[in-house]
Short mmCIF file of C-alpha atoms (C1' of nucleotides) in Angstrom, two decimals:
data_model
loop_
_atom_site.label_atom_id
_atom_site.label_comp_id
_atom_site.label_asym_id
_atom_site.label_seq_id
_atom_site.Cartn_x
_atom_site.Cartn_y
_atom_site.Cartn_z
CA MET L 1 -39.97 12.29 34.29
CA ARG L 2 -39.87 9.28 31.98
CA LEU L 3 -36.75 7.72 30.51
CA ALA L 4 -37.46 9.42 27.19
CA GLU L 5 -37.44 12.84 28.82
CA LEU L 6 -34.31 12.02 30.80
CA SER L 7 -32.74 11.19 27.47
CA ARG L 8 -33.92 14.41 25.85
CA ARG L 9 -32.75 16.61 28.72
CA SER L 10 -29.33 14.96 28.99
CA GLY L 11 -28.64 14.36 25.32
CA VAL L 12 -27.89 10.70 26.08
CA SER L 13 -29.69 8.10 23.95
CA PRO L 14 -32.35 5.96 25.69
CA ALA L 15 -30.41 2.81 24.80
CA THR L 16 -27.31 4.15 26.54
CA ILE L 17 -29.32 5.16 29.62
CA LYS L 18 -30.72 1.64 29.80
CA TYR L 19 -27.17 0.34 29.52
CA TYR L 20 -26.05 2.54 32.41
CA LEU L 21 -29.04 1.38 34.49
CA ARG L 22 -28.11 -2.23 33.79
CA GLU L 23 -24.47 -1.59 34.69
CA GLY L 24 -25.46 0.06 37.96
CA LEU L 25 -24.05 3.48 37.12
CA LEU L 26 -27.47 5.02 37.51
CA PRO L 27 -29.96 4.04 40.27
CA ALA L 28 -33.28 2.64 39.03
CA GLY L 29 -36.16 5.06 38.79
CA ALA L 30 -39.17 4.90 41.11
CA ARG L 31 -41.36 2.20 39.60
CA VAL L 32 -44.76 3.77 39.08
CA SER L 33 -46.20 0.65 37.50
CA ALA L 34 -44.89 -2.63 36.12
CA THR L 35 -43.75 -0.99 32.91
CA GLN L 36 -43.12 2.61 33.89
CA ALA L 37 -40.55 4.31 36.05
CA GLU L 38 -40.20 7.88 37.23
CA TYR L 39 -36.83 9.69 37.23
CA ASP L 40 -36.05 12.92 39.05
CA GLU L 41 -33.50 15.76 38.92
CA GLU L 42 -31.05 13.70 40.93
CA HIS L 43 -31.05 11.05 38.20
CA LEU L 44 -30.37 13.74 35.63
CA ARG L 45 -27.49 15.11 37.67
CA ARG L 46 -26.00 11.65 38.18
CA LEU L 47 -26.35 10.88 34.50
CA ARG L 48 -24.46 14.05 33.59
CA LEU L 49 -21.73 13.07 36.04
CA VAL L 50 -21.48 9.59 34.53
CA ARG L 51 -21.27 11.04 31.03
CA ALA L 52 -18.54 13.47 32.11
CA LEU L 53 -16.53 10.71 33.78
CA VAL L 54 -16.87 8.29 30.87
CA GLN L 55 -16.53 10.66 27.93
CA VAL L 56 -14.34 13.51 29.16
CA GLY L 57 -12.50 11.68 31.92
CA ARG L 58 -12.17 8.44 29.92
CA VAL L 59 -13.07 6.42 33.01
CA PRO L 60 -14.06 2.84 32.05
CA VAL L 61 -17.68 2.02 32.82
CA ALA L 62 -16.78 -0.77 35.25
CA THR L 63 -14.47 1.63 37.12
CA ALA L 64 -17.07 4.36 37.24
CA ARG L 65 -19.45 1.92 38.92
CA ARG L 66 -16.94 1.21 41.69
CA VAL L 67 -16.14 4.90 42.13
CA LEU L 68 -19.77 5.99 42.34
CA ALA L 69 -20.60 3.11 44.68
CA ALA L 70 -17.90 4.35 47.04
CA VAL L 71 -19.24 7.91 46.83
CA ASP L 72 -22.73 6.70 47.74
CA ASP L 73 -21.71 4.25 50.45
CA GLU L 74 -23.07 5.92 53.57
CA SER L 75 -21.96 3.07 55.80
CA ALA L 76 -18.24 3.77 55.53
CA GLY L 77 -16.38 6.79 56.85
CA GLN L 78 -15.44 9.66 54.60
CA PHE L 79 -11.75 8.93 54.66
CA ASP L 80 -12.21 5.25 53.77
CA ARG L 81 -14.58 6.11 50.92
CA LEU L 82 -12.09 8.65 49.59
CA GLY L 83 -9.41 5.97 49.74
CA GLU L 84 -11.60 3.58 47.76
CA VAL L 85 -12.33 6.30 45.21
CA VAL L 86 -8.72 7.24 44.54
CA THR L 87 -7.53 3.64 44.25
CA ALA L 88 -10.44 2.77 41.96
CA LEU L 89 -9.84 5.67 39.57
CA PRO L 90 -7.89 4.65 36.48
CA HIS L 91 -4.14 5.06 36.48
CA GLY L 92 -1.53 4.05 33.97
CA PRO L 93 -0.31 0.46 33.81
CA ALA L 94 1.78 -0.93 36.64
CA PRO L 95 5.40 -1.80 35.79
CA ASP L 96 5.35 -5.19 34.06
CA ASP L 97 8.92 -6.34 34.61
CA ASP L 98 11.42 -5.59 37.34
CA ASP L 99 14.48 -4.61 35.35
CA HIS L 100 17.19 -2.08 36.02
CA ALA L 101 15.12 0.80 34.65
CA THR L 102 12.21 -0.03 36.96
CA ALA L 103 14.49 -0.22 39.97
CA ARG L 104 15.99 3.19 39.20
CA ALA L 105 12.53 4.64 38.57
CA ARG L 106 11.33 3.32 41.91
CA GLU L 107 14.24 4.95 43.72
CA THR L 108 13.57 8.24 41.96
CA ALA L 109 9.86 8.15 42.81
CA ASP L 110 10.58 7.39 46.46
CA GLU L 111 13.18 10.15 46.77
CA VAL L 112 10.88 12.73 45.16
CA GLN L 113 8.10 11.86 47.58
CA ARG L 114 10.53 11.95 50.49
CA ARG L 115 11.72 15.42 49.54
CA LEU L 116 8.14 16.66 49.23
CA GLY L 117 7.34 15.24 52.65
CA TRP L 118 4.78 12.77 51.36
CA ARG L 119 4.26 9.37 52.87
CA ALA L 120 5.23 6.94 50.09
CA VAL L 121 2.79 4.06 49.77
CA PRO L 122 4.40 1.53 47.39
CA GLY L 123 1.17 -0.39 46.79
CA ASN L 124 -0.68 2.76 45.69
CA PRO L 125 -1.69 2.42 42.02
CA ALA L 126 -0.69 6.03 41.38
CA HIS L 127 2.74 5.19 42.75
CA GLN L 128 2.95 2.11 40.53
CA ALA L 129 1.91 4.06 37.44
CA LEU L 130 4.43 6.80 38.27
CA VAL L 131 7.19 4.21 38.48
CA ALA L 132 6.13 2.66 35.15
CA ALA L 133 6.21 6.04 33.40
CA LEU L 134 9.59 6.96 34.85
CA ALA L 135 10.93 3.52 33.90
CA ALA L 136 9.88 4.07 30.28
CA LEU L 137 11.77 7.38 30.26
CA VAL L 138 14.85 5.74 31.76
CA ARG L 139 14.71 2.94 29.18
CA LEU L 140 14.71 5.49 26.36
CA GLY L 141 17.57 7.45 27.88
CA TYR L 142 15.56 10.60 28.57
CA PRO L 143 16.12 12.69 31.68
CA ALA L 144 14.19 11.25 34.62
CA SER L 145 16.39 11.96 37.62
CA VAL L 146 15.16 13.26 40.95
CA GLU L 147 16.08 16.78 39.85
CA ASP L 148 14.14 16.38 36.61
CA VAL L 149 11.01 15.12 38.35
CA MET L 150 10.99 17.49 41.32
CA PRO L 151 9.52 20.46 39.41
CA TYR L 152 6.51 18.32 38.49
CA GLY L 153 6.16 17.19 42.10
CA ARG L 154 6.21 20.76 43.42
CA VAL L 155 3.60 21.79 40.86
CA ALA L 156 1.45 18.80 41.80
CA ALA L 157 1.68 19.73 45.48
CA ASP L 158 0.59 23.31 44.75
CA ILE L 159 -2.36 22.18 42.66
CA ALA L 160 -3.49 19.55 45.16
CA GLU L 161 -3.43 22.01 48.04
CA HIS L 162 -5.60 24.41 46.05
CA GLU L 163 -7.98 21.61 45.05
CA LEU L 164 -8.44 20.26 48.55
CA ALA L 165 -9.30 23.75 49.75
CA VAL L 166 -12.02 23.90 47.09
CA ILE L 167 -13.35 20.46 48.02
CA ASP L 168 -13.36 21.30 51.71
CA GLU L 169 -15.84 24.09 51.09
CA PHE L 170 -18.59 21.67 50.11
CA GLU L 171 -20.93 20.84 52.95
CA ALA L 172 -22.09 17.23 53.07
CA SER L 173 -19.61 14.39 52.94
CA THR L 174 -21.27 12.84 49.87
CA THR L 175 -21.11 16.12 47.97
CA GLN L 176 -17.50 16.50 49.08
CA LEU L 177 -16.71 13.06 47.70
CA GLU L 178 -18.57 13.71 44.49
CA ALA L 179 -16.69 16.99 44.15
CA ALA L 180 -13.41 15.17 44.76
CA VAL L 181 -14.18 12.72 41.98
CA ALA L 182 -15.42 15.34 39.54
CA LEU L 183 -12.57 17.77 40.15
CA THR L 184 -9.89 15.07 40.09
CA VAL L 185 -11.14 13.53 36.87
CA LEU L 186 -12.32 16.63 35.01
CA TYR L 187 -9.45 18.97 35.84
CA GLU L 188 -7.09 16.30 34.54
CA PRO L 189 -7.81 17.06 30.84
CA VAL L 190 -7.84 20.77 31.71
CA LEU L 191 -4.31 20.56 33.05
CA LEU L 192 -3.06 18.29 30.25
CA ASN L 193 -4.46 20.37 27.43
CA LEU L 194 -3.25 23.60 28.98
CA ARG L 195 0.20 21.99 29.07
CA ARG L 196 -0.11 21.13 25.38
CA LEU L 197 -1.17 24.68 24.56
CA ALA L 198 1.68 26.07 26.64
CA GLN L 199 4.11 23.78 24.85
CA ALA L 200 2.82 24.84 21.44
CA ASN L 201 3.14 28.48 22.44
CA GLU L 202 6.61 28.05 23.89
CA ALA L 203 7.70 25.99 20.88
CA GLY L 204 6.56 28.82 18.63
CA ARG L 205 8.80 31.23 20.54
CA VAL L 206 11.85 28.99 20.71
CA PHE L 207 11.84 27.45 17.24
CA ARG L 208 10.74 30.54 15.39
CA ILE L 209 13.60 32.44 16.96
CA ASP L 210 15.94 29.59 16.04
CA ALA L 211 14.62 29.61 12.49
CA GLU L 212 15.07 33.37 12.17
CA ALA L 213 18.64 33.02 13.43
CA GLY L 214 19.26 30.64 10.50
CA ASP L 215 18.20 27.25 11.97
CA MET D 1 19.83 -9.18 14.55
CA ARG D 2 16.80 -11.27 13.58
CA LEU D 3 13.20 -10.56 14.57
CA ALA D 4 13.41 -13.22 17.28
CA GLU D 5 16.36 -11.46 18.92
CA LEU D 6 14.66 -8.07 18.59
CA SER D 7 11.74 -9.64 20.44
CA ARG D 8 13.97 -11.07 23.16
CA ARG D 9 15.87 -7.83 23.72
CA SER D 10 12.74 -5.65 23.81
CA GLY D 11 10.41 -7.99 25.63
CA VAL D 12 7.81 -7.54 22.88
CA SER D 13 6.35 -10.71 21.36
CA PRO D 14 7.32 -11.52 17.74
CA ALA D 15 3.65 -11.42 16.74
CA THR D 16 3.31 -7.88 18.08
CA ILE D 17 6.50 -6.77 16.32
CA LYS D 18 5.11 -8.12 13.06
CA TYR D 19 1.92 -6.20 13.76
CA TYR D 20 3.88 -2.98 14.29
CA LEU D 21 5.83 -3.59 11.07
CA ARG D 22 2.57 -4.06 9.19
CA GLU D 23 1.09 -0.92 10.73
CA GLY D 24 4.14 1.10 9.75
CA LEU D 25 5.20 1.95 13.32
CA LEU D 26 8.51 0.23 12.78
CA PRO D 27 10.53 0.48 9.54
CA ALA D 28 11.16 -2.84 7.77
CA GLY D 29 14.48 -4.51 8.46
CA ALA D 30 17.21 -4.77 5.83
CA ARG D 31 16.16 -7.75 3.71
CA VAL D 32 19.13 -10.08 3.68
CA SER D 33 17.31 -12.70 1.60
CA ALA D 34 13.76 -13.40 0.49
CA THR D 35 12.81 -14.74 3.90
CA GLN D 36 15.19 -13.03 6.27
CA ALA D 37 15.61 -9.49 7.49
CA GLU D 38 18.23 -7.84 9.62
CA TYR D 39 17.34 -5.35 12.38
CA ASP D 40 19.76 -2.98 14.11
CA GLU D 41 19.97 -0.97 17.32
CA GLU D 42 17.92 1.81 15.78
CA HIS D 43 15.02 -0.62 15.30
CA LEU D 44 15.33 -1.64 18.94
CA ARG D 45 15.26 1.97 20.06
CA ARG D 46 12.25 2.77 17.88
CA LEU D 47 10.45 -0.30 19.15
CA ARG D 48 11.00 0.78 22.74
CA LEU D 49 9.64 4.23 21.87
CA VAL D 50 6.56 2.70 20.24
CA ARG D 51 5.95 0.52 23.27
CA ALA D 52 6.30 3.50 25.61
CA LEU D 53 3.89 5.60 23.53
CA VAL D 54 1.31 2.83 23.19
CA GLN D 55 1.46 1.28 26.67
CA VAL D 56 2.49 4.10 29.00
CA GLY D 57 1.25 7.04 26.93
CA ARG D 58 -1.95 5.28 25.78
CA VAL D 59 -1.44 6.62 22.27
CA PRO D 60 -3.57 4.67 19.75
CA VAL D 61 -1.53 2.72 17.22
CA ALA D 62 -2.93 4.65 14.25
CA THR D 63 -2.03 7.92 15.96
CA ALA D 64 1.47 6.74 16.80
CA ARG D 65 2.04 6.03 13.11
CA ARG D 66 1.15 9.61 12.16
CA VAL D 67 3.27 11.05 14.95
CA LEU D 68 6.34 8.98 14.12
CA ALA D 69 5.93 9.68 10.40
CA ALA D 70 6.05 13.41 11.15
CA VAL D 71 9.15 12.93 13.31
CA ASP D 72 10.90 11.10 10.48
CA ASP D 73 9.75 13.36 7.65
CA GLU D 74 13.03 15.00 6.61
CA SER D 75 11.37 16.92 3.79
CA ALA D 76 9.39 19.28 6.01
CA GLY D 77 10.79 21.97 8.29
CA GLN D 78 11.15 21.39 12.00
CA PHE D 79 8.39 23.76 12.96
CA ASP D 80 5.87 22.20 10.56
CA ARG D 81 6.75 18.71 11.75
CA LEU D 82 6.32 19.78 15.36
CA GLY D 83 2.94 21.22 14.43
CA GLU D 84 1.89 17.94 12.85
CA VAL D 85 3.10 16.03 15.90
CA VAL D 86 1.19 18.08 18.46
CA THR D 87 -2.06 18.06 16.46
CA ALA D 88 -1.77 14.31 15.86
CA LEU D 89 -1.21 13.44 19.52
CA PRO D 90 -4.37 12.27 21.26
CA HIS D 91 -6.45 14.82 23.10
CA GLY D 92 -9.78 14.54 24.80
CA PRO D 93 -13.00 14.61 22.76
CA ALA D 94 -14.08 17.83 21.07
CA PRO D 95 -17.26 19.45 22.38
CA ASP D 96 -20.20 17.61 20.79
CA ASP D 97 -22.96 20.18 21.17
CA ASP D 98 -22.89 23.95 21.28
CA ASP D 99 -24.98 24.68 24.34
CA HIS D 100 -24.72 27.37 26.97
CA ALA D 101 -22.09 25.47 28.93
CA THR D 102 -19.87 25.09 25.88
CA ALA D 103 -20.16 28.79 25.06
CA ARG D 104 -19.17 29.77 28.60
CA ALA D 105 -16.31 27.27 28.56
CA ARG D 106 -15.04 28.70 25.30
CA GLU D 107 -15.04 32.22 26.72
CA THR D 108 -13.18 31.03 29.80
CA ALA D 109 -10.58 29.20 27.73
CA ASP D 110 -10.01 32.23 25.52
CA GLU D 111 -9.67 34.60 28.44
CA VAL D 112 -7.20 32.33 30.24
CA GLN D 113 -5.04 32.12 27.16
CA ARG D 114 -5.28 35.87 26.66
CA ARG D 115 -4.14 36.52 30.24
CA LEU D 116 -1.22 34.16 29.80
CA GLY D 117 -0.22 35.90 26.60
CA TRP D 118 -0.78 32.85 24.41
CA ARG D 119 -2.09 33.07 20.89
CA ALA D 120 -5.46 31.25 21.00
CA VAL D 121 -5.94 28.92 18.06
CA PRO D 122 -9.61 27.82 18.16
CA GLY D 123 -9.09 24.95 15.72
CA ASN D 124 -6.32 23.45 17.86
CA PRO D 125 -7.45 20.02 19.18
CA ALA D 126 -5.95 20.82 22.57
CA HIS D 127 -8.09 23.96 22.64
CA GLN D 128 -11.18 21.95 21.67
CA ALA D 129 -10.51 19.34 24.33
CA LEU D 130 -9.94 22.05 26.94
CA VAL D 131 -13.30 23.61 26.07
CA ALA D 132 -15.03 20.21 26.28
CA ALA D 133 -13.57 19.52 29.74
CA LEU D 134 -14.50 22.98 31.04
CA ALA D 135 -18.00 22.60 29.58
CA ALA D 136 -18.46 19.35 31.49
CA LEU D 137 -17.47 21.13 34.72
CA VAL D 138 -19.87 23.99 33.99
CA ARG D 139 -22.69 21.56 33.27
CA LEU D 140 -22.19 19.90 36.66
CA GLY D 141 -22.04 23.23 38.46
CA TYR D 142 -18.43 22.92 39.58
CA PRO D 143 -16.08 25.91 39.66
CA ALA D 144 -14.63 26.55 36.21
CA SER D 145 -14.28 30.32 36.04
CA VAL D 146 -11.26 32.15 34.69
CA GLU D 147 -9.98 32.53 38.26
CA ASP D 148 -10.38 28.81 38.89
CA VAL D 149 -8.53 27.81 35.73
CA MET D 150 -5.70 30.37 35.85
CA PRO D 151 -3.62 28.48 38.46
CA TYR D 152 -3.54 25.48 36.13
CA GLY D 153 -2.56 27.73 33.23
CA ARG D 154 0.29 29.29 35.15
CA VAL D 155 1.53 25.88 36.20
CA ALA D 156 1.30 24.65 32.59
CA ALA D 157 3.30 27.64 31.40
CA ASP D 158 6.05 26.99 33.96
CA ILE D 159 6.28 23.34 33.02
CA ALA D 160 6.29 23.99 29.29
CA GLU D 161 9.07 26.54 29.57
CA HIS D 162 11.18 24.06 31.50
CA GLU D 163 10.43 21.28 29.00
CA LEU D 164 11.26 23.32 25.93
CA ALA D 165 14.60 24.20 27.49
CA VAL D 166 15.31 20.49 27.91
CA ILE D 167 14.26 19.73 24.33
CA ASP D 168 16.34 22.57 22.95
CA GLU D 169 19.49 20.93 24.30
CA PHE D 170 19.19 18.01 21.91
CA GLU D 171 21.30 18.42 18.79
CA ALA D 172 19.70 17.16 15.58
CA SER D 173 16.20 18.22 14.62
CA THR D 174 14.95 14.62 14.44
CA THR D 175 16.23 13.87 17.93
CA GLN D 176 14.67 17.13 19.12
CA LEU D 177 11.33 16.08 17.67
CA GLU D 178 11.60 12.61 19.11
CA ALA D 179 12.45 14.13 22.46
CA ALA D 180 9.46 16.46 22.18
CA VAL D 181 7.18 13.49 21.56
CA ALA D 182 8.68 11.32 24.28
CA LEU D 183 8.74 14.05 26.92
CA THR D 184 5.26 15.33 26.08
CA VAL D 185 3.70 11.89 26.18
CA LEU D 186 5.69 10.25 28.95
CA TYR D 187 5.78 13.13 31.42
CA GLU D 188 2.00 13.30 31.14
CA PRO D 189 1.43 10.25 33.38
CA VAL D 190 4.24 11.46 35.62
CA LEU D 191 2.45 14.74 36.22
CA LEU D 192 -0.99 13.15 36.59
CA ASN D 193 0.10 10.51 39.04
CA LEU D 194 2.11 12.98 41.08
CA ARG D 195 -1.08 15.05 41.29
CA ARG D 196 -2.98 12.00 42.52
CA LEU D 197 -0.33 11.28 45.11
CA ALA D 198 -0.31 14.91 46.21
CA GLN D 199 -4.10 14.84 46.51
CA ALA D 200 -4.00 11.67 48.58
CA ASN D 201 -1.39 13.20 50.84
CA GLU D 202 -3.26 16.48 51.19
CA ALA D 203 -6.55 14.65 51.75
CA GLY D 204 -4.89 12.73 54.57
CA ARG D 205 -3.91 16.00 56.23
CA VAL D 206 -7.23 17.77 55.76
CA PHE D 207 -9.67 14.97 56.52
CA ARG D 208 -7.71 13.40 59.33
CA ILE D 209 -7.61 16.76 61.08
CA ASP D 210 -11.34 17.14 60.46
CA ALA D 211 -11.96 13.68 61.86
CA GLU D 212 -9.89 14.36 64.98
CA ALA D 213 -11.83 17.57 65.51
CA GLY D 214 -14.97 15.43 65.65
CA ASP D 215 -16.01 15.25 61.97
"C1'" DG F 1 -61.13 -1.21 22.48
"C1'" DT F 2 -57.13 -0.22 20.06
"C1'" DC F 3 -52.69 1.14 19.19
"C1'" DA F 4 -48.52 3.64 20.14
"C1'" DT F 5 -45.26 3.89 24.05
"C1'" DT F 6 -42.55 2.24 27.82
"C1'" DG F 7 -38.98 -0.26 30.16
"C1'" DG F 8 -36.52 -4.55 30.54
"C1'" DA F 9 -33.58 -8.32 28.63
"C1'" DG F 10 -30.47 -10.50 25.43
"C1'" DA F 11 -27.98 -10.57 21.45
"C1'" DG F 12 -25.42 -7.99 18.09
"C1'" DT F 13 -21.97 -4.30 16.35
"C1'" DG F 14 -17.77 -1.88 15.51
"C1'" DG F 15 -13.33 -0.49 16.90
"C1'" DC F 16 -8.97 -1.70 18.64
"C1'" DA F 17 -4.76 -4.09 20.06
"C1'" DC F 18 -3.09 -7.75 19.59
"C1'" DT F 19 -2.49 -13.15 18.58
"C1'" DA F 20 -2.79 -17.66 16.31
"C1'" DT F 21 -2.37 -20.17 12.12
"C1'" DC F 22 -0.47 -21.06 7.55
"C1'" DC F 23 2.85 -21.19 4.19
"C1'" DA F 24 6.69 -20.98 1.11
"C1'" DA F 25 11.49 -19.90 1.12
"C1'" DT F 26 15.65 -20.53 3.29
"C1'" DC F 27 19.25 -21.82 6.72
"C1'" DA F 28 21.99 -24.98 9.47
"C1'" DT F 29 23.40 -29.61 9.87
"C1'" DG F 30 24.87 -34.27 8.86
"C1'" DC S 1 22.74 -32.86 -1.03
"C1'" DA S 2 18.86 -34.25 1.84
"C1'" DT S 3 16.12 -32.72 5.67
"C1'" DG S 4 14.08 -30.71 9.45
"C1'" DA S 5 13.81 -26.36 11.91
"C1'" DT S 6 13.41 -21.37 11.44
"C1'" DT S 7 12.10 -17.11 9.44
"C1'" DG S 8 9.13 -13.49 7.83
"C1'" DG S 9 4.88 -12.30 5.53
"C1'" DA S 10 -0.16 -12.66 4.96
"C1'" DT S 11 -4.77 -13.69 6.73
"C1'" DA S 12 -8.03 -14.58 9.88
"C1'" DG S 13 -9.41 -14.85 14.58
"C1'" DT S 14 -9.76 -13.31 19.70
"C1'" DG S 15 -11.06 -10.67 23.69
"C1'" DC S 16 -12.49 -6.52 25.50
"C1'" DC S 17 -15.35 -2.59 25.69
"C1'" DA S 18 -18.91 0.82 24.96
"C1'" DC S 19 -22.56 1.01 23.23
"C1'" DT S 20 -26.88 -0.21 20.09
"C1'" DC S 21 -30.49 -3.07 18.04
"C1'" DT S 22 -34.39 -6.02 18.37
"C1'" DC S 23 -37.95 -8.05 20.59
"C1'" DC S 24 -41.68 -8.34 23.94
"C1'" DA S 25 -45.29 -8.06 27.35
"C1'" DA S 26 -47.57 -4.63 29.98
"C1'" DT S 27 -49.49 -0.33 29.91
"C1'" DG S 28 -51.38 4.40 29.11
"C1'" DA S 29 -53.83 7.66 26.08
"C1'" DC S 30 -57.53 8.50 23.23
#
DNA sequence: GTCATTGGAGAGTGGCACTATCCAATCATG
DNA sequence: CATGATTGGATAGTGCCACTCTCCAATGAC
């Protein structure tokens, strides 16, 4: 199919598809002549994945390129590619200054991971972002002790175990990696928005009861 | 204290503090003369909250203004203010087109909420964002059935119940609302990054065993 | 043969979170 | 009281990012 049809079938504007081609998010089509290229179903699928990552998963375009390159890199082993993928995916900001709050947050993060039996990797961007978030809570005086964080850690462990089981069912290593990326990135907003809905629901219960009791 | 000292104590540049004052994220200081203003500890605390929301929570500045205005609005009741806060907080994008995938996603979202005993509010931005994320999964052919999503819903319900209990322990309604905002926004990266760490840990177990077994 | 279409390249746009520059009023100091 | 530094407010500018617009030569369809 031509670029115009790829655009029509995906709902992505031709200009944006050209942009993705330029940025290396989408492999070039098979050049059928000097001014025409042919795209197939695989291009359509990849384009949909890119759109999902960028729009729903809020992955920056430059990051998506790195992630997809790691997924496609047949030369490296599966475990190394997965490592590249998870470190390339966007995380929060790393802690900017090493104050008291950051130090306490780091201790908390380490202890939580120890209790869950995880190997703590201090350089891991997810670890850094976790410390930064906990440090912000500490700075504001909100609860962020090991006991406060542990419930989230247990929940995360449950979810991850379930997700890896799902990923492991895919056959080829490239489809496994693509599934890992898609499920990691796209179930993120699912989880967050379900949490928001649960909070709204729970808040309705708690505060309405309070209000009925006379505030 | 003067703006310069507020800057020193918070680590935020004077130019950025001025920007926040202009944008209404930070109330003006007490004007002590035509060219001088006095800031107190409350300003410092608010500034730290703003920084945490904007930097760690990735809340857009315009959104933070709405959220903080609702927290401060003494004229409205607590429940209404909380409603304004949760709808103002950033969510993912709403579904852009109403195709087959979106329709299926909507059904799934409704059924999950029904099973969890939540009142489904279709106009809720969190609901919209949930549908958009599920639609993206459906479009890519990844598992997004009611059974796939329910574990996340149960986890969200557990977390929310725990969080509301924490919030309910704060005394004044303004501090409760501020706590609701801070905990909702700042525990989000905590949860997400713990999930990433759990995934990395679980992936290490699964794929290393696979590799040892001969790939 | 003619004219609309295609794909590639480069520059331009709009939004956002700052950031740099001015400026007049004021404060501390001698 | 003179004077130079500081302060806070206003305005314009910067850098980044995800597109989007415009142009163009080569081509394909009729």
